[in-house]
Amino acid sequence: MSAHVRILLPDGSAREMPRGATAGDVARAIGPGLAKAALAARIDGALIDLERPIERDVALELVTAKDEAAALALVRHDYAHVLAEAVQTLYPGTQITFGPVTEDGFYYDFAPAPGRGPFTEADLPAIEAAMRAIIAADKPLRREVWDRAALIAKWQAEGEHFKAEWAASLPEGEEISVYWSGDDWMDMCRGPHLPSTGRLDPEAFKLTRVSGAYWRGDPTKPQLSRIYGTGWLNKKQLEAHLHRLEEAAKRDHRKLGRELGLFHLQEEAHGSVFWHPKGYVIYRVLEDYMRRAIRAAGYAEIKTPQLMDARQWEQSGHWGKYRENMFVIPDEVPNTADEGPVITGEGGWMALKPMNCPAHVLVFRQGIKSWRDLPLRLYENGCCHRNEAHGALHGLLRVRQFTQDDAHIFCREDQVVDEVRAFCALADRVYRDFGFRYAIKLALRPQARFGSDADWDRAEGELRDAVVAAGLATPDHGFEELPGEGAFYAPKLEWHLTDAIGRTWQVGTIQSDRVLPERLDAFYVGEDGERHRPVMLHRAIFGAYERFIGILIEEYAGRFPMWLAPVQVVVATIVSDADGWAREVAARLERAGLRVETDMRNEKINLKVREHSLLKVPAMLVVGRREAEAGTVVVRRLGEEKQETLLLDAVVAALAAEATPPDLKRAA
């Protein structure tokens, strides 16, 4: 065996290093700057600690803060361990369990010492201070492999019963590693970790909240205290994140929905929205907008049943793949007597549709379709139900009943790329009308799927070609491919919108499906007189109206653009002598197509201005005796201090133009 190993670097160069050398040794051999910047390494693609010995020839890539995703995962993992060490230092007798990385930070679950009681947010400042002391100590983080029995015995001897149980549950033969922080604290962990605690920025983390949690997520097991934190590479990133959280709290659609009188939710209808008049105005404006868009793009609108026989869902494949998310209903008349079961269980099953696609195939199958009939574009504002867990529901963003701007395009093989390219152009216009930037992702085949590899190859290639043809397969449009993220029946393109505070939302999609037409026996007669399967393109732009409205509320912070605002103008009087003029002004505005309210209460005008500003009405027209005599109005804009007095005709024309939806402006 050679005393050296060959290290292949990303630039194609290679280095000979002594067998047992580490990635840290390689970094130091290259130069002090890289040695200081390196956080971890990838060996043949697998992330490892810098100080793990290398015993064979490998391809090595050193990970620095420039690889932000990997770097953030590393530091957040380390912050979680430092949190656990800090808690046990401050509160002896606390048992540790485990602490994973989250989307923007980390958490750790603890079993407080007997008699101490659960941790509270009042404990967080002291814990943060202890964490900073551990970071300042720059304690080396050292990996060791332990024998299972010896580690279980150690945990049991130290009263770490949760860790002992966890170690005992790991598969036989699996290597069990621990990480030491210095020589006085350790935790069981697969790693990797930074070289030392001092590589963390002590000003780049914050503990955020405390909650209860059950051991292993099982309500029958002991309750633990979960401490959450957010962790970043530097203080600037932390401050930006905290600012986003503040902005997100201000923009929370649930809060604004209540304040603006748009909608409410209540437990009598878990996950279903009660739309109030103003909220439903927004809903209807979006419906009208989308109907104009799909008519112009050559779609025909249809309506399909809510309730379909389970046999249809079995044939489509949803019954086997998706049944846990469906509301199923016995197909029998319930017993109305006081005694006996409500249902006998002898009837068949039906289900509320969780999606519209099988019903659209049934519409397509009515009558013989010719190759000349394709593409056939069927659109539905389709109401669907999905049996989401109560704990997963979240305002408008995660509901059980929702309506999709759903459409299916049935087309020939030679039409797929053009149809997807046309959809890309349509989606681009829609998202720009709402002020969104977006990135396009191509979600590729999952491991569990229907269909042949040849069909998946063809479908993925068509979507890829369409994005290229649309000119969107560029870094400017954030194009990337996501292995394993496709649906079980089709690959898909996803549109990820970026909102005003930098958050991303996956909204639109188009999927190229050859599976469902086969399963539901959809066909057309080709030019050759033979039966052929159409390709079925599943597509949506808003996704669900409920979720899209929730996103819009947060995007605009409740200050909708004039064309979307539920109330576009309020006409408010200063004195009762102007009531007649206020009514005339409102009537003129309504005839111009504006949504108007009047406020003729016997209240001071400053109070009226304040109240309607809180309701985020885009424009107020204030009228008094002088304005009534002159045929003018005083125009006040939301968020602006200045006001101006103008003739009513000019104001009506200007506001009507501003309230025109963007698609109608383009068509004018």
XYZ file of C-alpha atoms in Angstrom:
668
model
C 0.000 0.000 0.000
C 1.316 3.412 -0.962
C 2.258 5.815 1.812
C 0.556 8.613 -0.138
C -2.891 9.372 -1.513
C -3.747 11.362 -4.610
C -6.043 14.373 -4.062
C -7.880 15.616 -7.165
C -8.883 19.287 -6.824
C -11.795 21.108 -8.565
C -9.461 22.914 -10.999
C -8.228 19.548 -12.312
C -4.881 19.678 -10.544
C -3.788 16.906 -8.175
C -1.674 16.751 -5.020
C 0.122 13.881 -3.378
C -0.448 13.857 0.385
C 0.634 11.411 3.102
C -1.963 8.739 3.769
C -3.989 9.901 6.775
C -3.640 13.584 5.904
C -6.782 15.689 6.295
C -8.628 18.185 4.135
C -7.331 20.808 6.560
C -3.782 19.710 5.711
C -4.571 20.159 2.015
C -5.952 23.654 2.663
C -2.825 24.595 4.644
C -0.593 23.219 1.883
C -2.366 25.372 -0.703
C -2.071 28.555 1.338
C -2.859 30.304 4.637
C -5.780 32.241 3.165
C -7.618 29.099 2.137
C -6.751 27.384 5.419
C -8.392 30.259 7.283
C -11.464 30.344 5.013
C -12.107 26.573 4.828
C -15.024 25.336 6.935
C -15.369 21.710 5.813
C -14.718 19.597 2.726
C -16.443 17.377 0.207
C -14.756 14.054 -0.418
C -16.151 12.473 -3.594
C -19.206 14.685 -3.052
C -19.787 13.774 0.614
C -19.465 16.559 3.197
C -16.941 15.823 5.982
C -14.980 17.617 8.721
C -11.731 19.294 7.777
C -9.767 17.046 10.129
C -11.111 13.634 9.020
C -8.161 11.468 7.822
C -8.060 10.649 4.116
C -7.065 7.021 3.522
C -7.548 6.652 -0.264
C -7.388 8.572 -3.522
C -10.258 11.067 -3.616
C -11.715 14.110 -5.350
C -11.677 16.921 -2.802
C -13.483 20.259 -2.701
C -12.929 22.664 0.182
C -16.087 24.359 1.461
C -15.925 28.052 2.353
C -18.535 30.704 3.104
C -18.831 31.267 -0.647
C -20.737 27.964 -0.763
C -23.459 29.632 1.263
C -25.980 26.793 1.436
C -23.429 24.291 2.766
C -21.833 26.885 5.048
C -25.170 27.852 6.589
C -26.047 24.215 7.233
C -22.695 23.743 8.980
C -22.887 26.799 11.227
C -26.510 26.121 12.162
C -25.611 22.573 13.129
C -22.820 23.943 15.316
C -25.067 26.595 16.877
C -27.446 23.784 17.899
C -24.618 21.915 19.642
C -23.385 25.078 21.340
C -26.956 25.708 22.522
C -27.116 22.223 24.056
C -23.755 22.676 25.784
C -24.789 26.101 27.104
C -28.049 24.775 28.549
C -26.335 21.881 30.312
C -23.666 24.244 31.658
C -26.276 26.620 33.080
C -28.793 24.018 34.208
C -27.115 20.809 35.435
C -29.350 17.767 35.285
C -30.924 18.793 31.974
C -31.038 15.883 29.537
C -30.240 16.484 25.877
C -32.063 14.768 23.019
C -31.351 16.046 19.508
C -31.282 19.333 17.599
C -31.570 19.566 13.821
C -31.050 22.409 11.373
C -34.165 24.238 10.138
C -34.830 26.434 7.126
C -33.440 29.542 8.806
C -31.774 28.237 11.942
C -31.895 25.376 14.417
C -33.583 24.023 17.509
C -32.753 21.625 20.325
C -35.101 19.567 22.518
C -34.339 19.293 26.246
C -35.739 17.398 29.187
C -35.369 19.883 32.085
C -33.996 18.627 35.373
C -36.616 17.262 37.775
C -38.353 20.081 39.620
C -37.059 22.775 37.294
C -40.093 23.073 35.013
C -40.030 23.824 31.272
C -37.772 26.478 29.822
C -39.328 29.848 29.018
C -38.355 32.818 26.903
C -37.125 34.499 30.080
C -34.254 31.969 30.064
C -33.052 32.867 26.574
C -30.798 35.888 27.350
C -28.754 33.865 29.849
C -28.479 30.949 27.431
C -27.351 33.284 24.627
C -24.642 34.705 26.906
C -23.433 31.186 27.761
C -23.350 30.314 24.046
C -21.186 33.373 23.314
C -18.796 32.331 26.076
C -18.417 28.874 24.485
C -17.785 30.473 21.083
C -15.230 32.865 22.582
C -13.410 29.896 24.159
C -12.729 28.592 20.618
C -13.131 24.995 21.770
C -11.936 22.402 19.222
C -14.648 20.114 17.860
C -13.302 16.582 17.686
C -14.932 13.464 16.236
C -14.721 10.025 17.857
C -16.236 6.680 16.907
C -17.668 4.751 19.857
C -18.697 1.192 20.494
C -22.483 1.041 20.791
C -22.569 -0.764 24.137
C -19.932 1.530 25.647
C -21.783 4.652 24.509
C -25.135 3.408 25.812
C -23.493 2.624 29.155
C -21.952 6.105 29.288
C -25.250 7.817 28.559
C -27.076 5.718 31.153
C -24.420 6.381 33.782
C -24.736 10.125 33.180
C -28.529 10.052 33.365
C -28.907 10.760 29.625
C -31.770 8.312 29.162
C -33.027 9.819 25.898
C -29.585 9.618 24.315
C -29.185 6.033 25.532
C -32.524 5.099 23.956
C -31.552 6.849 20.722
C -28.213 5.053 20.531
C -29.886 1.701 21.163
C -32.364 2.291 18.336
C -29.731 2.883 15.641
C -29.340 0.054 13.101
C -26.936 -2.725 14.017
C -23.605 -2.256 12.291
C -24.029 1.503 11.843
C -20.966 3.469 12.876
C -21.785 5.666 15.883
C -19.851 8.893 16.208
C -19.736 11.593 18.853
C -18.281 15.083 18.806
C -16.365 16.561 21.691
C -16.436 20.286 22.393
C -13.025 20.664 23.995
C -12.535 17.846 26.467
C -15.512 18.461 28.740
C -18.711 18.087 26.706
C -19.877 15.759 23.967
C -22.932 14.867 21.946
C -23.801 11.978 19.675
C -23.798 13.203 16.083
C -23.042 12.107 12.519
C -21.462 15.483 11.735
C -19.828 17.183 10.043
C -18.814 20.167 12.181
C -16.563 23.191 11.943
C -13.019 22.816 13.293
C -13.816 24.761 16.470
C -16.543 26.804 18.159
C -14.525 29.958 17.467
C -15.341 29.684 13.764
C -18.904 30.752 14.612
C -19.759 34.465 14.652
C -21.002 35.228 18.190
C -23.126 38.093 16.828
C -24.764 36.066 14.037
C -27.305 34.056 16.034
C -30.370 34.726 18.155
C -32.585 32.453 20.214
C -36.130 33.202 19.145
C -38.718 31.206 21.052
C -39.559 28.201 23.232
C -42.251 25.599 22.708
C -43.270 22.170 23.904
C -42.429 19.022 21.952
C -42.842 15.290 22.477
C -39.957 12.859 22.473
C -39.772 11.458 18.942
C -42.933 13.378 18.070
C -45.104 10.858 19.955
C -47.800 12.368 22.256
C -47.634 9.251 24.436
C -43.986 9.960 25.273
C -42.475 12.575 27.637
C -42.906 16.251 26.842
C -39.731 18.232 26.228
C -38.761 21.905 25.977
C -37.779 22.973 22.462
C -35.592 26.068 22.110
C -35.485 27.628 18.645
C -32.809 29.868 17.230
C -31.794 31.482 13.984
C -28.163 31.310 12.862
C -26.182 32.944 10.062
C -22.670 33.413 8.775
C -22.337 37.000 9.974
C -24.139 39.765 11.830
C -25.260 41.478 8.626
C -27.134 38.358 7.506
C -28.764 38.022 10.937
C -29.924 41.640 10.935
C -31.358 41.266 7.433
C -33.217 38.137 8.535
C -34.624 39.812 11.659
C -35.744 42.739 9.511
C -37.521 40.307 7.180
C -39.250 38.728 10.165
C -40.415 42.158 11.372
C -41.706 42.973 7.906
C -43.355 39.572 7.608
C -45.156 40.123 10.931
C -46.448 43.486 9.708
C -47.544 41.886 6.444
C -49.078 38.743 7.948
C -52.140 38.116 5.781
C -54.107 36.719 8.724
C -53.628 39.937 10.700
C -54.316 42.184 7.713
C -57.270 40.039 6.656
C -58.940 40.784 9.994
C -57.999 44.457 10.059
C -59.154 45.089 6.492
C -62.296 42.981 6.797
C -61.346 40.609 3.969
C -61.983 37.114 5.382
C -61.947 34.977 8.464
C -61.432 31.330 9.406
C -62.962 29.437 12.313
C -62.913 25.941 13.698
C -66.444 25.127 12.544
C -64.938 24.831 9.049
C -61.282 23.944 9.551
C -59.210 25.047 6.574
C -62.073 26.696 4.656
C -62.344 30.431 4.106
C -65.255 32.699 4.993
C -64.887 35.479 2.440
C -66.245 38.862 3.513
C -67.570 41.332 0.918
C -64.288 43.202 0.480
C -62.216 40.037 0.278
C -64.583 38.518 -2.226
C -64.239 41.620 -4.419
C -60.512 40.822 -4.713
C -61.349 37.183 -5.459
C -63.777 38.171 -8.226
C -61.363 40.712 -9.731
C -58.759 37.939 -9.985
C -61.315 35.575 -11.525
C -62.236 38.192 -14.122
C -58.576 38.884 -14.865
C -57.769 35.198 -15.329
C -60.846 34.579 -17.470
C -59.764 37.340 -19.842
C -56.259 35.855 -19.967
C -57.391 32.319 -20.742
C -59.969 33.405 -23.325
C -57.282 35.366 -25.155
C -55.005 32.297 -25.021
C -57.589 30.016 -26.622
C -58.961 28.101 -23.627
C -62.541 26.880 -23.214
C -63.957 27.095 -19.684
C -65.743 24.079 -18.197
C -67.168 22.996 -14.838
C -66.852 19.478 -13.409
C -68.376 17.637 -10.401
C -67.070 17.943 -6.855
C -67.863 14.340 -5.965
C -66.774 11.328 -7.989
C -66.853 7.567 -7.494
C -63.789 6.009 -5.875
C -63.427 3.716 -8.879
C -62.515 6.737 -10.983
C -59.781 7.674 -8.506
C -58.542 4.070 -8.465
C -58.240 4.090 -12.231
C -56.398 7.426 -12.246
C -53.959 6.203 -9.584
C -54.879 8.829 -7.000
C -56.670 6.334 -4.729
C -53.441 4.447 -4.148
C -51.011 7.381 -4.185
C -53.068 10.178 -2.637
C -55.958 8.692 -0.624
C -54.658 9.890 2.741
C -55.171 13.466 1.527
C -58.702 12.891 0.222
C -62.090 13.348 1.861
C -63.922 10.061 1.255
C -67.689 9.710 1.583
C -69.834 6.545 1.802
C -72.224 6.257 -1.132
C -75.316 5.418 0.905
C -78.192 7.147 2.652
C -77.304 7.681 6.337
C -79.421 6.236 9.110
C -81.606 8.994 10.630
C -82.781 6.984 13.638
C -81.427 7.749 17.091
C -80.161 4.203 17.476
C -77.808 2.212 15.295
C -74.812 3.243 13.221
C -75.074 6.266 10.960
C -73.887 4.192 7.993
C -73.840 0.456 7.390
C -70.565 0.371 5.485
C -72.231 -1.652 2.742
C -72.200 1.135 0.153
C -69.328 2.054 -2.096
C -67.052 5.029 -1.657
C -66.959 8.415 -3.279
C -64.450 11.216 -2.798
C -64.381 14.976 -3.013
C -61.954 15.797 -5.766
C -58.496 16.849 -4.550
C -57.655 17.885 -8.121
C -59.441 18.437 -11.404
C -57.382 16.435 -13.890
C -59.326 13.111 -14.019
C -62.589 14.988 -14.575
C -61.022 16.949 -17.424
C -59.980 13.696 -19.077
C -63.605 12.544 -18.876
C -64.688 15.741 -20.643
C -62.038 15.170 -23.314
C -63.293 11.614 -23.869
C -66.820 12.762 -24.758
C -67.040 12.315 -28.515
C -64.305 11.236 -30.904
C -61.422 13.716 -31.138
C -59.443 14.169 -34.337
C -55.847 15.288 -34.665
C -57.300 18.482 -36.135
C -59.071 19.210 -32.813
C -55.782 19.476 -30.966
C -54.568 21.286 -29.009
C -57.702 21.330 -26.859
C -57.305 23.662 -23.885
C -59.833 23.097 -21.063
C -59.924 25.568 -18.158
C -61.770 25.426 -14.843
C -61.945 27.541 -11.740
C -62.046 24.207 -9.974
C -62.960 23.918 -6.301
C -60.963 21.118 -4.642
C -60.660 19.621 -1.157
C -57.572 18.091 0.422
C -57.500 16.522 3.856
C -54.637 18.476 5.362
C -53.778 17.847 9.013
C -55.116 20.504 11.365
C -51.617 21.395 12.495
C -50.493 22.023 8.909
C -53.221 24.590 8.168
C -52.006 28.175 7.897
C -54.403 30.998 7.063
C -54.980 31.266 3.321
C -51.622 29.706 2.534
C -52.531 26.145 3.564
C -56.238 25.326 3.409
C -58.490 22.324 2.911
C -60.925 23.874 0.436
C -59.467 25.908 -2.404
C -60.124 26.894 -5.991
C -57.468 26.462 -8.662
C -57.059 28.376 -11.900
C -56.641 24.943 -13.382
C -56.351 23.960 -17.022
C -55.349 20.949 -19.058
C -54.052 21.071 -22.578
C -54.544 17.933 -24.659
C -52.104 18.027 -27.549
C -50.108 15.960 -30.016
C -46.464 15.045 -29.453
C -45.354 17.614 -32.033
C -47.281 20.411 -30.244
C -45.896 20.001 -26.711
C -42.925 22.360 -26.922
C -44.947 25.134 -28.568
C -47.761 24.803 -26.016
C -45.368 24.920 -23.062
C -43.523 27.874 -24.594
C -46.839 29.725 -25.032
C -47.723 28.989 -21.411
C -44.357 30.358 -20.284
C -45.153 33.617 -22.112
C -48.639 33.763 -20.541
C -47.286 33.153 -17.034
C -44.630 35.810 -17.596
C -47.277 38.436 -18.465
C -49.424 37.519 -15.467
C -46.635 37.635 -12.890
C -45.308 40.917 -14.266
C -48.799 42.412 -13.998
C -48.642 41.745 -10.252
C -45.084 43.052 -9.908
C -43.387 39.726 -9.175
C -39.929 38.576 -10.172
C -39.641 34.816 -10.574
C -37.316 31.871 -11.096
C -38.166 28.773 -13.143
C -37.278 25.295 -11.883
C -37.533 21.996 -13.749
C -38.635 19.269 -11.303
C -37.417 15.883 -12.552
C -38.625 12.297 -12.024
C -39.102 11.046 -8.443
C -38.016 7.579 -7.389
C -41.635 6.356 -7.026
C -43.409 7.085 -10.309
C -45.695 5.814 -13.027
C -44.603 5.511 -16.653
C -41.569 4.258 -18.541
C -38.117 5.824 -18.452
C -38.496 6.594 -22.163
C -41.661 8.617 -21.477
C -39.956 10.481 -18.656
C -36.924 11.191 -20.852
C -39.189 12.620 -23.545
C -41.332 14.668 -21.123
C -38.351 16.173 -19.299
C -36.685 17.007 -22.608
C -39.809 18.757 -23.924
C -40.101 20.980 -20.860
C -36.398 21.794 -21.026
C -36.637 22.627 -24.755
C -39.686 24.847 -24.195
C -37.926 26.925 -21.532
C -34.967 27.357 -23.889
C -37.309 28.327 -26.741
C -38.996 30.891 -24.469
C -35.600 32.416 -23.677
C -36.022 31.688 -19.954
C -33.327 29.026 -19.391
C -30.932 31.657 -18.090
C -29.389 32.626 -14.739
C -31.462 35.841 -14.877
C -34.587 33.693 -14.618
C -33.038 31.452 -11.953
C -33.394 28.360 -14.123
C -32.255 25.155 -12.472
C -33.167 21.481 -12.434
C -34.449 19.745 -9.287
C -33.813 15.970 -9.328
C -36.551 13.889 -7.697
C -39.011 16.772 -7.267
C -41.500 15.890 -10.027
C -45.020 14.529 -9.468
C -45.513 10.749 -9.513
C -46.995 10.963 -13.002
C -45.073 13.808 -14.676
C -42.099 16.179 -14.567
C -43.019 19.820 -14.136
C -41.869 23.378 -14.488
C -42.338 25.477 -11.356
C -42.501 29.245 -11.027
C -40.978 30.546 -7.785
C -42.035 34.130 -7.129
C -39.928 36.562 -5.100
C -41.930 39.006 -3.004
C -41.224 42.508 -1.722
C -39.191 41.291 1.273
C -37.221 38.607 -0.545
C -39.268 35.518 0.304
C -39.976 32.964 -2.414
C -43.300 31.283 -3.133
C -43.782 28.321 -5.471
C -46.974 29.166 -7.355
C -47.340 28.335 -11.053
C -46.651 24.992 -12.682
C -46.968 23.076 -15.927
C -46.573 19.290 -16.079
C -46.086 17.109 -19.136
C -48.074 13.926 -18.524
C -48.333 10.761 -20.610
C -49.481 8.565 -17.736
C -53.013 9.788 -17.009
C -54.203 9.695 -20.657
C -53.040 6.060 -20.741
C -54.680 5.115 -17.436
C -57.995 6.784 -18.348
C -57.919 5.700 -22.005
C -57.921 9.148 -23.612
C -57.224 9.060 -27.334
C -57.621 10.954 -30.574
C -57.732 9.760 -34.170
C -54.529 10.701 -35.949
C -53.972 11.766 -39.521
C -53.212 8.103 -40.232
C -56.680 7.057 -39.035
C -55.249 5.225 -35.998
C -55.842 5.844 -32.261
C -53.151 7.893 -30.504
C -52.673 9.037 -26.928
C -52.613 12.795 -26.408
C -50.042 14.399 -24.166
C -51.795 16.070 -21.224
C -50.294 19.312 -19.941
C -51.474 20.187 -16.421
C -51.018 23.904 -15.760
C -51.894 26.670 -13.304
C -50.642 30.214 -12.793
C -52.187 31.434 -9.531
C -52.159 27.879 -8.195
C -54.996 28.365 -5.723
C -56.914 31.624 -5.496
C -56.868 31.468 -1.696
C -53.115 31.066 -1.459
C -52.421 33.609 -4.192
C -54.567 36.201 -2.397
C -52.687 35.475 0.824
C -49.419 36.055 -1.016
C -50.756 39.280 -2.555
C -51.893 40.614 0.826
C -48.372 40.110 2.166
C -46.688 41.330 -1.033
C -48.579 44.633 -0.942
C -48.825 44.783 2.881
C -52.558 45.310 2.342
C -51.978 48.357 0.093
C -53.364 46.879 -3.096
C -52.779 48.628 -6.388
C -55.819 50.629 -7.465
C -57.129 47.964 -9.849
C -57.157 45.292 -7.111
C -58.279 47.401 -4.125
C -61.705 46.287 -2.836
C -62.636 49.935 -2.226
C -60.829 52.179 -4.674
C -62.159 55.579 -3.593
C -63.896 57.009 -0.534
C -65.784 60.267 -0.868
C -65.831 61.951 2.544
C -67.688 65.087 3.588
C -66.461 67.873 5.831
C -69.943 69.257 6.538
C -73.449 67.905 5.968
C -74.121 70.690 3.444
C -71.865 68.765 1.035
C -73.781 65.464 1.281
C -75.598 65.999 -1.997
C -72.346 66.769 -3.841
C -70.711 63.716 -2.270
C -73.489 61.497 -3.613
C -73.133 63.029 -7.075
C -69.349 62.540 -7.004
C -69.760 58.895 -5.964
C -72.328 58.292 -8.708
C -69.975 59.758 -11.326
C -67.159 57.527 -10.133
C -69.364 54.430 -10.141
C -70.509 55.172 -13.699
C -66.802 55.244 -14.640
C -66.462 51.717 -13.227
C -64.829 52.533 -9.869
C -65.613 50.837 -6.548
C -66.694 53.695 -4.279
C -67.909 54.286 -0.744
C -69.168 57.507 0.829
C -68.513 58.649 4.382
C -71.051 61.282 5.401
C -70.892 60.631 9.135
C -71.020 63.547 11.514
C -67.344 63.130 12.424
C -64.252 65.308 12.041
C -62.551 64.943 8.670
C -59.203 64.047 10.300
C -60.843 61.032 11.939
C -62.323 59.939 8.620
C -58.958 60.311 6.876
C -57.234 58.283 9.579
C -59.794 55.458 9.546
C -59.789 55.054 5.765
C -56.000 55.247 5.710
C -55.894 52.332 8.154
C -58.209 50.472 5.762
C -55.656 51.281 3.037
C -58.086 52.890 0.589
C -55.924 54.189 -2.293
C -57.707 57.537 -2.773
C -59.964 59.828 -0.751
C -61.957 62.657 -2.225
C -62.834 65.226 0.423
C -65.720 67.617 -0.230
C -67.123 70.564 1.692
C -69.340 73.526 0.967
C -66.665 75.249 -1.137
C -66.050 72.153 -3.305
C -69.787 71.653 -3.808
C -70.143 75.203 -5.091
C -67.089 74.972 -7.382
C -67.662 71.417 -8.708
C -64.287 70.299 -7.343
C -62.893 67.709 -4.957
C -59.841 67.606 -2.700
C -57.751 64.562 -3.632
C -55.772 62.772 -0.919
C -53.604 59.741 -1.792
C -52.839 56.944 0.677
C -49.506 57.567 2.363
C -49.046 61.078 0.962
C -49.200 64.298 2.945
C -49.967 66.625 0.047
C -53.462 67.122 -1.313
C -54.762 69.005 -4.316
C -58.060 70.505 -5.383
C -59.158 69.493 -8.882
C -62.207 69.588 -11.115
C -64.274 66.420 -10.832
C -64.069 65.513 -14.550
C -60.272 65.408 -14.436
C -60.269 63.347 -11.247
C -62.756 60.792 -12.594
C -60.733 60.351 -15.786
C -57.432 59.965 -13.906
C -58.800 57.495 -11.342
C -60.613 55.428 -13.973
C -57.387 55.122 -15.958
C -55.450 54.120 -12.843
C -58.093 51.538 -11.901
C -57.963 49.834 -15.300
C -56.466 46.333 -14.944
C -53.048 46.032 -16.608
C -54.191 43.527 -19.226
C -56.952 45.885 -20.373
C -54.459 48.743 -20.557
C -52.327 46.648 -22.906
C -55.354 45.862 -25.047
C -56.488 49.508 -25.273
